[in-house]
Coordinates of C-alpha atoms in Angstrom, one line a residue:
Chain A
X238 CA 96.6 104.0 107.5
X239 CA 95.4 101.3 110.0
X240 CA 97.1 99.9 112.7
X241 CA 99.1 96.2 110.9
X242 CA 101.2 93.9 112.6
X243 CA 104.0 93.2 111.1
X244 CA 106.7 90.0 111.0
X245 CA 109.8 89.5 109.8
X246 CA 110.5 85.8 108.6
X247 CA 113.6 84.6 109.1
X248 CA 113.2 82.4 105.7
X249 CA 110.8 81.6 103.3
X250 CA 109.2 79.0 104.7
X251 CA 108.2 81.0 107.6
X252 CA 107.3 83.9 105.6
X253 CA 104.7 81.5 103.5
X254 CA 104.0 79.7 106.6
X255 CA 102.9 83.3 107.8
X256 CA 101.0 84.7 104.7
X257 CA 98.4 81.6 105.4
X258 CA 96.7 84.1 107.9
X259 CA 93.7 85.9 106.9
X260 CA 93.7 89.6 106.1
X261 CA 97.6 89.2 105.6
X262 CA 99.4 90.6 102.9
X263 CA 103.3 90.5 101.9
X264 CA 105.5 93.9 101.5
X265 CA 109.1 94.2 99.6
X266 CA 109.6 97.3 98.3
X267 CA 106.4 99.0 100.0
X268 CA 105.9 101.6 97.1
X269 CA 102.1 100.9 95.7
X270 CA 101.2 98.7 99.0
X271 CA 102.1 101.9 101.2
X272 CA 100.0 104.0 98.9
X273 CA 97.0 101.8 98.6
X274 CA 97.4 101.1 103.0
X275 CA 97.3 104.9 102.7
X276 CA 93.9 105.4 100.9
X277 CA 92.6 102.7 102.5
X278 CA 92.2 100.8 99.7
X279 CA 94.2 97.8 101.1
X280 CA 93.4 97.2 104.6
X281 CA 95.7 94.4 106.1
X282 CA 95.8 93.7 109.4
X283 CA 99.1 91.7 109.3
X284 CA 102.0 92.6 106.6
X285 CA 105.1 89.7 106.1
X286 CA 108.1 92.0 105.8
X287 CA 110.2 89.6 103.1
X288 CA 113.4 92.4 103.1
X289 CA 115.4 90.6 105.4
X290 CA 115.5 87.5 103.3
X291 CA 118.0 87.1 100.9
X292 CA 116.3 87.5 97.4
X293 CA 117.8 90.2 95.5
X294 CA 120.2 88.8 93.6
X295 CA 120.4 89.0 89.9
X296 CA 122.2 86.0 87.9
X297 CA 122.7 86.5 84.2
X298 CA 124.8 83.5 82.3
X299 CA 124.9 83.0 78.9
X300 CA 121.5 81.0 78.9
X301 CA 119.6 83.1 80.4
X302 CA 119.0 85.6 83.0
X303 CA 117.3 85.0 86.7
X304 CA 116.5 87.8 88.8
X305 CA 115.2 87.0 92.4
X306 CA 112.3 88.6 93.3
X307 CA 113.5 91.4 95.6
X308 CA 115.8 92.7 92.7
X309 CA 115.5 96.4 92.4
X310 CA 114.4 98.1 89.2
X311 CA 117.2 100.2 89.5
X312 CA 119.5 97.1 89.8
X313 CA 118.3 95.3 87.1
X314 CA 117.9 97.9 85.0
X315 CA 121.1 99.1 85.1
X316 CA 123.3 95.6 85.4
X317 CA 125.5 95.5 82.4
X318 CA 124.4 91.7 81.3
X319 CA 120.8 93.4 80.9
X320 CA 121.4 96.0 78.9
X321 CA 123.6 94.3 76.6
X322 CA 121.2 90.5 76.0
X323 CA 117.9 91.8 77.3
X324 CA 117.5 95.8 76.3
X325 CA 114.0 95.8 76.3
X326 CA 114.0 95.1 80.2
X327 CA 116.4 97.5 81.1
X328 CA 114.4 100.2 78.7
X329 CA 111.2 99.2 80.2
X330 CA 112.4 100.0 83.7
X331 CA 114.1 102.7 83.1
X332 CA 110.8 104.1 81.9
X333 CA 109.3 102.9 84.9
X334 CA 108.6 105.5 88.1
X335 CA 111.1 108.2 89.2
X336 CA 115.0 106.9 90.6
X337 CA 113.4 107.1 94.4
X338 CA 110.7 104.6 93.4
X339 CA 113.1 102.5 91.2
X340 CA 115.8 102.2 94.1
X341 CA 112.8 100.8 96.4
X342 CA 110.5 98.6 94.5
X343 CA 111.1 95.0 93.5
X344 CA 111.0 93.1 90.1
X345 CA 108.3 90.7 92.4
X346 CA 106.2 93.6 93.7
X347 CA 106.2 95.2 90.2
X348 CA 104.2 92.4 89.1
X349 CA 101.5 93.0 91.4
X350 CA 101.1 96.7 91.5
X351 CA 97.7 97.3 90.9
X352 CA 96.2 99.4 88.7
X353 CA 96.0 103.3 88.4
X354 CA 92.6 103.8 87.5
X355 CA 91.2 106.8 89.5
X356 CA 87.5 105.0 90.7
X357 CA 89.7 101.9 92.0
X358 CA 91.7 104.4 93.9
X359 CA 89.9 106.7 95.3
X360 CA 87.0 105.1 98.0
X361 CA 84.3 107.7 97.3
X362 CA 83.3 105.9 94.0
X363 CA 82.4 102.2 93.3
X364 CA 84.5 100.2 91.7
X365 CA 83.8 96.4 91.0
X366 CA 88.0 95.8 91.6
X367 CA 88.1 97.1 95.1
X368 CA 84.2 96.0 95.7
X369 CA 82.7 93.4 93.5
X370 CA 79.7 94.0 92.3
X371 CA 79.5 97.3 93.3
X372 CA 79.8 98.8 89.8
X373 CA 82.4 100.6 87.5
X374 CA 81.6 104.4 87.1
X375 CA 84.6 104.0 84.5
X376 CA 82.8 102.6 81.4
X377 CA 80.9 105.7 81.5
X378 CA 83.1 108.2 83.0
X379 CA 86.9 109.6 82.9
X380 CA 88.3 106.6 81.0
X381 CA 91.3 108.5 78.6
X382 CA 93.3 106.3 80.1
X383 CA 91.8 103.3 80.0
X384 CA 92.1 100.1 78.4
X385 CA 90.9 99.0 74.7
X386 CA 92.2 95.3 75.1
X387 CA 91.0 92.7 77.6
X388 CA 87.9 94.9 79.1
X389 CA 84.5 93.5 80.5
X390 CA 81.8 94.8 81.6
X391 CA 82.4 94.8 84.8
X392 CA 85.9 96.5 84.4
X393 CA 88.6 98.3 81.9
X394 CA 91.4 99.5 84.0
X395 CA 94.6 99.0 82.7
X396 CA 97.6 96.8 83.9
X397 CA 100.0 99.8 84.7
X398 CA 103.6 97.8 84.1
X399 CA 105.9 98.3 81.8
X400 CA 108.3 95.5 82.7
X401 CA 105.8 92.7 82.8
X402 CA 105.0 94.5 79.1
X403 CA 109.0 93.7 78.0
X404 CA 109.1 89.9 80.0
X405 CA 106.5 89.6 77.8
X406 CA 108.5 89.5 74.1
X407 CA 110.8 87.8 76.5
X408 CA 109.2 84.2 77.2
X409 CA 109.7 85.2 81.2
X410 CA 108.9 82.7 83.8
X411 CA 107.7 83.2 87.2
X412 CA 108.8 81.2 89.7
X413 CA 106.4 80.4 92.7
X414 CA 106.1 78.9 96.2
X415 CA 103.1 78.1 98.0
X416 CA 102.0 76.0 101.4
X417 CA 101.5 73.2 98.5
X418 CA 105.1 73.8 97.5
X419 CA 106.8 75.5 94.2
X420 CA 105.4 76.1 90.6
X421 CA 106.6 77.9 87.5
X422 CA 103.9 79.8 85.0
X423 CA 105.0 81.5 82.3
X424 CA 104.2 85.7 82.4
X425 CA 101.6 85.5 79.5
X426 CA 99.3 83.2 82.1
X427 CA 100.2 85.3 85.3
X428 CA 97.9 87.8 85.0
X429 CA 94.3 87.3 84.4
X430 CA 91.2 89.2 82.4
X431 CA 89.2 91.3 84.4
X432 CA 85.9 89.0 83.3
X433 CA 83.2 89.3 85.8
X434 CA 85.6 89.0 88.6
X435 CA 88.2 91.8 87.9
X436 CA 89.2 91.4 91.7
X437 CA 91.5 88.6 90.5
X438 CA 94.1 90.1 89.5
X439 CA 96.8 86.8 88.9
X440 CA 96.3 83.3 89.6
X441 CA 98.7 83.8 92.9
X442 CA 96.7 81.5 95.4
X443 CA 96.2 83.1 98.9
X444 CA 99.9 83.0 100.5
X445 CA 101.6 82.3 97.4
X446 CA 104.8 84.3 96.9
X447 CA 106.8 85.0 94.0
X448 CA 110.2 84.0 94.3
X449 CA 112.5 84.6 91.3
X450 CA 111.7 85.3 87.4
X451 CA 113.6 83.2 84.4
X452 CA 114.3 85.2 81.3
X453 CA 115.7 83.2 78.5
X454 CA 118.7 84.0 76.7
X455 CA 118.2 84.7 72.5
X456 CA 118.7 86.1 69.3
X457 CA 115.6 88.2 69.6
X458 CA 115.8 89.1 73.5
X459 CA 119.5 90.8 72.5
X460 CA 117.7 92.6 69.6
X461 CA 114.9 94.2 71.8
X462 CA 113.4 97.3 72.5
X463 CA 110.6 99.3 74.3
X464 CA 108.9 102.4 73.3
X465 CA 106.8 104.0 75.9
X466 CA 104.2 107.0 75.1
X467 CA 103.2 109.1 77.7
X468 CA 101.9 112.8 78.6
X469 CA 105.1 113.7 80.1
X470 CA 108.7 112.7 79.3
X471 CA 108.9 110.8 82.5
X472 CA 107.7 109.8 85.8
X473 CA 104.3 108.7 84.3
X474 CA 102.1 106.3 83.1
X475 CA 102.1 105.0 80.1
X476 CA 99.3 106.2 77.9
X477 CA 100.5 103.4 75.0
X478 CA 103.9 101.2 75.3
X479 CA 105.0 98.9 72.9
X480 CA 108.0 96.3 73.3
X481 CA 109.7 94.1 70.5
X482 CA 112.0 91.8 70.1
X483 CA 113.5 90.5 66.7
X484 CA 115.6 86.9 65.6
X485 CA 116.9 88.5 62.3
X486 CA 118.1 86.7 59.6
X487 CA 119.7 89.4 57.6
X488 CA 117.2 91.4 56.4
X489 CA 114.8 89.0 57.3
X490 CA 112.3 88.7 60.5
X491 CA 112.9 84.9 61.4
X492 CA 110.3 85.1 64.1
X493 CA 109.2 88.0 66.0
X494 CA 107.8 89.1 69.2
X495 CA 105.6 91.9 70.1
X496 CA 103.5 93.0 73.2
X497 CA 102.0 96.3 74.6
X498 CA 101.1 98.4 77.8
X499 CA 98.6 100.8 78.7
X500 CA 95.9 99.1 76.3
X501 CA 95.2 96.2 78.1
X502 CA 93.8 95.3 81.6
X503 CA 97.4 93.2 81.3
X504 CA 100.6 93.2 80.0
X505 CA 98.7 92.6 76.1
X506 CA 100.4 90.6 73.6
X507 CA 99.6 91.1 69.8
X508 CA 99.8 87.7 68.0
X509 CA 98.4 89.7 65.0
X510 CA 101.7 92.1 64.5
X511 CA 103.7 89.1 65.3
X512 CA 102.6 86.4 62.2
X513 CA 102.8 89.5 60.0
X514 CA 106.2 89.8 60.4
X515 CA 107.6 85.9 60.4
X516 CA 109.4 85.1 57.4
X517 CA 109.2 88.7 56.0
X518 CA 111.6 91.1 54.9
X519 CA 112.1 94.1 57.3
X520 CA 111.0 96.2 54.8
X521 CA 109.1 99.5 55.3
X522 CA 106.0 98.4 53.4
X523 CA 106.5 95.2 55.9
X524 CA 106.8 96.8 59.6
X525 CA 103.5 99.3 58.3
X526 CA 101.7 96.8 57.6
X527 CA 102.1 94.7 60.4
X528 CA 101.7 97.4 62.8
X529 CA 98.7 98.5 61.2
X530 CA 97.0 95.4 62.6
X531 CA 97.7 96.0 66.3
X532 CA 94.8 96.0 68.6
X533 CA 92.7 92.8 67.0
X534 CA 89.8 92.6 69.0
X535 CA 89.9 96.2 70.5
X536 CA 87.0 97.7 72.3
X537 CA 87.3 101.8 73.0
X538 CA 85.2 104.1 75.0
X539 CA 84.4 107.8 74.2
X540 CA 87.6 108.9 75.9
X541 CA 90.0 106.2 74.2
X542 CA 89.7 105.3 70.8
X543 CA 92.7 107.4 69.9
X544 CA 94.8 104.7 71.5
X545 CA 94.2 102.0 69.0
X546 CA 95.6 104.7 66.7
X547 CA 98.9 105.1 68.7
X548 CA 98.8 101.6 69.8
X549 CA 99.6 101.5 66.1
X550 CA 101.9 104.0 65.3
X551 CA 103.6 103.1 68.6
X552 CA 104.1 99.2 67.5
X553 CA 105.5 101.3 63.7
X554 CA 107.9 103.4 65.5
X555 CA 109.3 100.1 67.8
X556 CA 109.5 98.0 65.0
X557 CA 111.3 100.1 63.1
X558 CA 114.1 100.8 65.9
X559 CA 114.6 97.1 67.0
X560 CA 115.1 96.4 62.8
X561 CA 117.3 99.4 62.4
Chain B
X92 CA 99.5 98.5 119.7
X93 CA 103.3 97.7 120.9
X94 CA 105.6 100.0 119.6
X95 CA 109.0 98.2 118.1
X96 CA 112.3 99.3 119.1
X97 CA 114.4 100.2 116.0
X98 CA 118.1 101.1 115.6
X99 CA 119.7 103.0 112.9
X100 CA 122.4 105.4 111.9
X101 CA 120.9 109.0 111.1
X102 CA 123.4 111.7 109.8
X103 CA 126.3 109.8 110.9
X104 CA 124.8 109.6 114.5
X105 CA 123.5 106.4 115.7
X106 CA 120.0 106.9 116.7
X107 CA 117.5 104.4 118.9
X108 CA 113.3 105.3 118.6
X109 CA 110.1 103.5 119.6
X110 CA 107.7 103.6 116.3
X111 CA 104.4 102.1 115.5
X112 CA 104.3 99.7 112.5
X113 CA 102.3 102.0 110.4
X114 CA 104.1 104.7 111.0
X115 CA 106.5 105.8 107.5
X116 CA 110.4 106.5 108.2
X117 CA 108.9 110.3 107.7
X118 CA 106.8 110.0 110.3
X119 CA 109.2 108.9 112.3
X120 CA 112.1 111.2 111.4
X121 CA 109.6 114.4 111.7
X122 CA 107.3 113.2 114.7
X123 CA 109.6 111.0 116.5
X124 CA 113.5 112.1 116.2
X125 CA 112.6 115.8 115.3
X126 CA 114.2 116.4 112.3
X127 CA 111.5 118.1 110.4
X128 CA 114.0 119.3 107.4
X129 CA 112.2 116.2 104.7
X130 CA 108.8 117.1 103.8
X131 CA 105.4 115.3 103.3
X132 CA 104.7 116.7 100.0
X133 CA 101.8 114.0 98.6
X134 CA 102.6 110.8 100.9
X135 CA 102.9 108.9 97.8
X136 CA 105.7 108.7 96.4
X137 CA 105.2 111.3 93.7
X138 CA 106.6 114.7 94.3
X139 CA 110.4 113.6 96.2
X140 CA 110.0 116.4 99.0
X141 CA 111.1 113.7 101.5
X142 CA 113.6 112.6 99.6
X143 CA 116.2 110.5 101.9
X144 CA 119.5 108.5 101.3
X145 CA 119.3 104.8 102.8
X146 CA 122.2 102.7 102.7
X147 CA 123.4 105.0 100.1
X148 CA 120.3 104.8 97.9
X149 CA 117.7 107.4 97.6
X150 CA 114.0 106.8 98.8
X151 CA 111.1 108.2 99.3
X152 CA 110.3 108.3 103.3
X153 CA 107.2 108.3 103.1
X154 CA 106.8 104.5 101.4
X155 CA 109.1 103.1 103.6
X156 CA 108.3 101.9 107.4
X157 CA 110.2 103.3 110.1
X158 CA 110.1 99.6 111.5
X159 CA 112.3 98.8 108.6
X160 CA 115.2 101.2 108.9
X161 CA 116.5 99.0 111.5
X162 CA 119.8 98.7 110.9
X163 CA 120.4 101.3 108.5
X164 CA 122.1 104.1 107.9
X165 CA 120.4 107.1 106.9
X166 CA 120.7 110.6 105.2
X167 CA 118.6 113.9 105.2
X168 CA 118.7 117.1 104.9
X169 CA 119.8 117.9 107.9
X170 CA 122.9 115.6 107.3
X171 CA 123.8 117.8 104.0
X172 CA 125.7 120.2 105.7
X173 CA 129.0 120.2 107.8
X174 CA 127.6 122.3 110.7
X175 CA 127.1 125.4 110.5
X176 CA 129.3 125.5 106.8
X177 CA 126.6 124.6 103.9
X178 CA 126.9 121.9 101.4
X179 CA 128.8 123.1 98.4
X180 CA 124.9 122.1 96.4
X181 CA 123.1 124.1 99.2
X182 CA 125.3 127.1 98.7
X183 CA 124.7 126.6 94.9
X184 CA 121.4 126.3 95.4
X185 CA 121.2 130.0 97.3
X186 CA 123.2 131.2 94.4
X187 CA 120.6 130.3 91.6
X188 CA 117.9 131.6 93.2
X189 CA 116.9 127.7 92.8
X190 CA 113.7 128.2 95.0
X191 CA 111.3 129.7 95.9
X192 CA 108.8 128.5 98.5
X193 CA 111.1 126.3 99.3
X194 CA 109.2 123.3 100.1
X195 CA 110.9 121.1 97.5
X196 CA 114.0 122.1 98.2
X197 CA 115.3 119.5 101.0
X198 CA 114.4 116.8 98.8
X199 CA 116.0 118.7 95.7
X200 CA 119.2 118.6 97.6
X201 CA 119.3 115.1 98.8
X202 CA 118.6 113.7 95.8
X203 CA 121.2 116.2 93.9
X204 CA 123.5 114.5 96.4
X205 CA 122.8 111.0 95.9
X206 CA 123.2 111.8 91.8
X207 CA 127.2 113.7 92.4
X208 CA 127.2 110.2 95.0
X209 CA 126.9 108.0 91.8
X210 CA 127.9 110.2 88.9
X211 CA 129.9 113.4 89.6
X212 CA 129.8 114.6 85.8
X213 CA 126.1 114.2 85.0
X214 CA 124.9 115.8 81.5
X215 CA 122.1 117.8 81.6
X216 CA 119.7 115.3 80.2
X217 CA 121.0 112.9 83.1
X218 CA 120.4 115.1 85.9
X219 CA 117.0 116.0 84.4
X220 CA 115.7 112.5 84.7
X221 CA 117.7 112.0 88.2
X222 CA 115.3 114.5 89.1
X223 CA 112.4 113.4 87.7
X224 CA 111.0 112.5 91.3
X225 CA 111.5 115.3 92.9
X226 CA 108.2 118.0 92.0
X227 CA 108.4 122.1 92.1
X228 CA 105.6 124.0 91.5
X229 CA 107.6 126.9 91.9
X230 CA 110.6 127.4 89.6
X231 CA 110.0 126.1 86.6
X232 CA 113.6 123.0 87.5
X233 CA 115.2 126.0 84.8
X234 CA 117.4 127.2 88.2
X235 CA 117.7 124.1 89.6
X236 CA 119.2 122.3 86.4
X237 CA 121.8 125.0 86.6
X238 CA 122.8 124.8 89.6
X239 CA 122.9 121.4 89.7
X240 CA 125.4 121.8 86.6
X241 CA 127.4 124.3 88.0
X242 CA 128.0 122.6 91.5
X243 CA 128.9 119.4 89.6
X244 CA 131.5 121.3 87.9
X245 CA 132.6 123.4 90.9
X246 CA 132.9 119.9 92.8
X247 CA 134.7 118.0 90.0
X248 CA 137.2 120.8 90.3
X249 CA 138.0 120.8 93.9
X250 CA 138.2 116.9 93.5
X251 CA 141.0 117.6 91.4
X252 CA 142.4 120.8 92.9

């Protein structure tokens, strides 16, 4: 790891103020920035340490929920008001990392780590992420685990989240402050396709810091849930994820919303699955065939087209848990 | 580069150190204070061996900056024991056969620790994904799972004894 400087803001002002220099990153939790500083993948010469300030705090009312951006997984996975109006979140973290990593990293910082694809991570290899225009030896090479939705040809790793995967059934929306001052973008526009410039990762502007995340109180959030397939029973990536969230009338799907992980180079939403369930009867017959139309648009590689088949069945198996 | 002045509370001690910026809380609990009980398994977070307890939460040391422990008070493995008496887990531990190389086993123990901390009567399935973090490429977690059972149990009982 190279030699950083390091400050310690005494506010947020300072701390943007302070991000404004070149070759300057922000660290919270520490657990991917550490890594990538590590493997020399990330190579900051200043880091803004933002756990002094004040931003952990979780505030769920009956309109909705707002977590600060230094929240912990672990927190806000395991605060009562989550599990009980927003399950999805609290299953999608849980699923999330081992209990060390979850007691470190931030909700904030969660929605920044970057991908786990092995070329971007590993500075022997090109990788058009880490060096544009340098090439992707993934189209062609150990890509299991990479993404069917989203992907250009200049890049298909996969957004590696799971709760960015759950805030999106959830209408989540990031709150953001910049030397230009504060903004608010909803999750679905936070993260951006890889294109020909899959070194944007989000449209954060240079300096611009996440400071809290607005969750919406509902029908649908309280009936929620998040199915996450992976080679082993924990502590790893997901391979497909799906999370759902139903407004029930009855037996019937007033309106519905669906989203997956570790198909998409982001947290993928599936508009198909969703109008294929509004207005219908949660029927069997129903859920199949909605979930048989996951993945509209999907483009595999010759490691990965059995994920389109478990995108599938995973979307099945969540929609049938959430309409239980 | 200046080295920062940082001071914490290690195993109930107060403890003052000069680190670099880049240099992890492991680095600077192994290189710097000499306490060379919590591994460096990976460095990355993945396989728990330097497993520490930080304001009573468990961490990885090795993706946390010693800079940042200012202020902090901080468990390892060499704070499990009450001198030269071991741990009620360690002793458990030695009774199960619950390792073998033994490289694991100072994170093992910390974070068994941190788990009785929260929730003294884990189930099995609890203390399975507790441990999720923590990696052995040695016993199979069979040993460990039972030990970890049994020591909850034992402990449980001299809480009400």
């Amino acid at each position: 790891m190279q030699a950083f400087t390091l400050t310690q803001p005494s506010n947020i002002q300072s701390a943007v103020a302070a991000a404004s220099e070149p070759q300057t990153k922000y660290i919270a939790g520490g657990t991917d920035l550490l890594q990538l500083a590590k493997d020399d993948i990330e190579t900051p010469r200043q880091l803004v340490d933002l756990e002094p300030l004040p931003m952990s705090g979780i505030h769920a009312g009956p309109n909705g929920l707002r977590l600060e951006a230094l929240a912990r997984m672990s927190d806000v996975a395991a605060h009562p008001a989550v599990v009980h109006g927003w399950p999805v979140l609290s299953q999608a973290l849980l699923a999330s990392a081992s209990p060390q990593i979850r007691n470190m990293a931030t909700v904030g910082g969660n929605l920044l780590q970057r991908t786990r694809c092995g070329y971007f991570r590993d500075t022997g290899f090109a990788c058009n992420k880490r060096v544009p225009g340098s090439g992707c030896p993934a189209i062609n090479g150990e890509n299991r685990m990479h993404a069917i939705l989203g992907v250009s040809d200049h890049c298909i790793a996969t957004n590696p989240g799971d709760m960015a995967v759950a805030m999106m059934v959830l209408d989540a929306e990031l709150e953001l402050i910049g030397r230009n001052g504060t903004r608010k973008v909803a999750i679905g526009d936070f993260h951006r396709l890889p294109a020909d410039t899959p070194h944007i990762e989000t449209i954060l502007r240079p300096g611009e810091l996440i400071t809290g995340i607005a969750i919406p109180a509902s029908a649908a959030a309280r009936r929620s849930g998040y199915l996450k397939v992976r080679d082993r029973a924990s502590f790893e990536f997901a391979v497909v994820s799906a999370a759902v969230a139903l407004d029930m009338d009855g037996g019937t799907i007033r309106s519905a919303r669906v989203a997956a992980g570790g198909v998409g180079t982001k947290p993928w939403r599936l508009p198909e699955v969703e109008a294929a369930l509004t207005g219908k009867p949660a029927r069997a017959a129903t859920l199949q065939e909605a979930a048989g139309r996951a993945g509209e648009g999907a483009k595999t590689t010759a490691m990965n087209a059995f994920k389109l088949v478990l995108l599938r069945r995973a979307v099945l198996r969540a929609l049938q848990t959430v309409a239980a | 580069m200046a080295k920062t002045y940082v001071s914490a509370t290690i195993n109930g001690e107060s403890a003052e150190f000069l680190c670099e910026t880049q240099q992890t809380l492991l680095d600077v609990l192994r290189d710097v204070i000499g306490l060379t009980g919590s591994k460096e398994g990976c460095g990355s977070g993945d396989c728990g061996a330097c497993s520490v307890i930080v304001d009573d939460r468990l961490v990885c040391s090795c993706l946390m900056l010693g800079v940042e422990a200012e202020g902090k008070s901080i468990t390892t493995i060499e704070g499990i024991a009450n001198g030269d008496t071991l741990h009620p887990i360690q002793q458990k531990f030695l009774e199960y056969a619950a390792l073998q190389c033994g490289f694991c086993t100072p994170g093992l123990i910390v974070a068994t620790k941190a788990l009785l901390d929260e929730n003294p009567n884990p189930t099995e399935t609890e203390a399975r994904y507790w441990l999720a973090g923590n990696l052995c490429r040695c016993t199979g977690y069979d040993k460990v799972i039972r030990a970890v059972m049994d020591v909850a149990a034992d402990m449980r009982g001299e809480k009400v004894a």
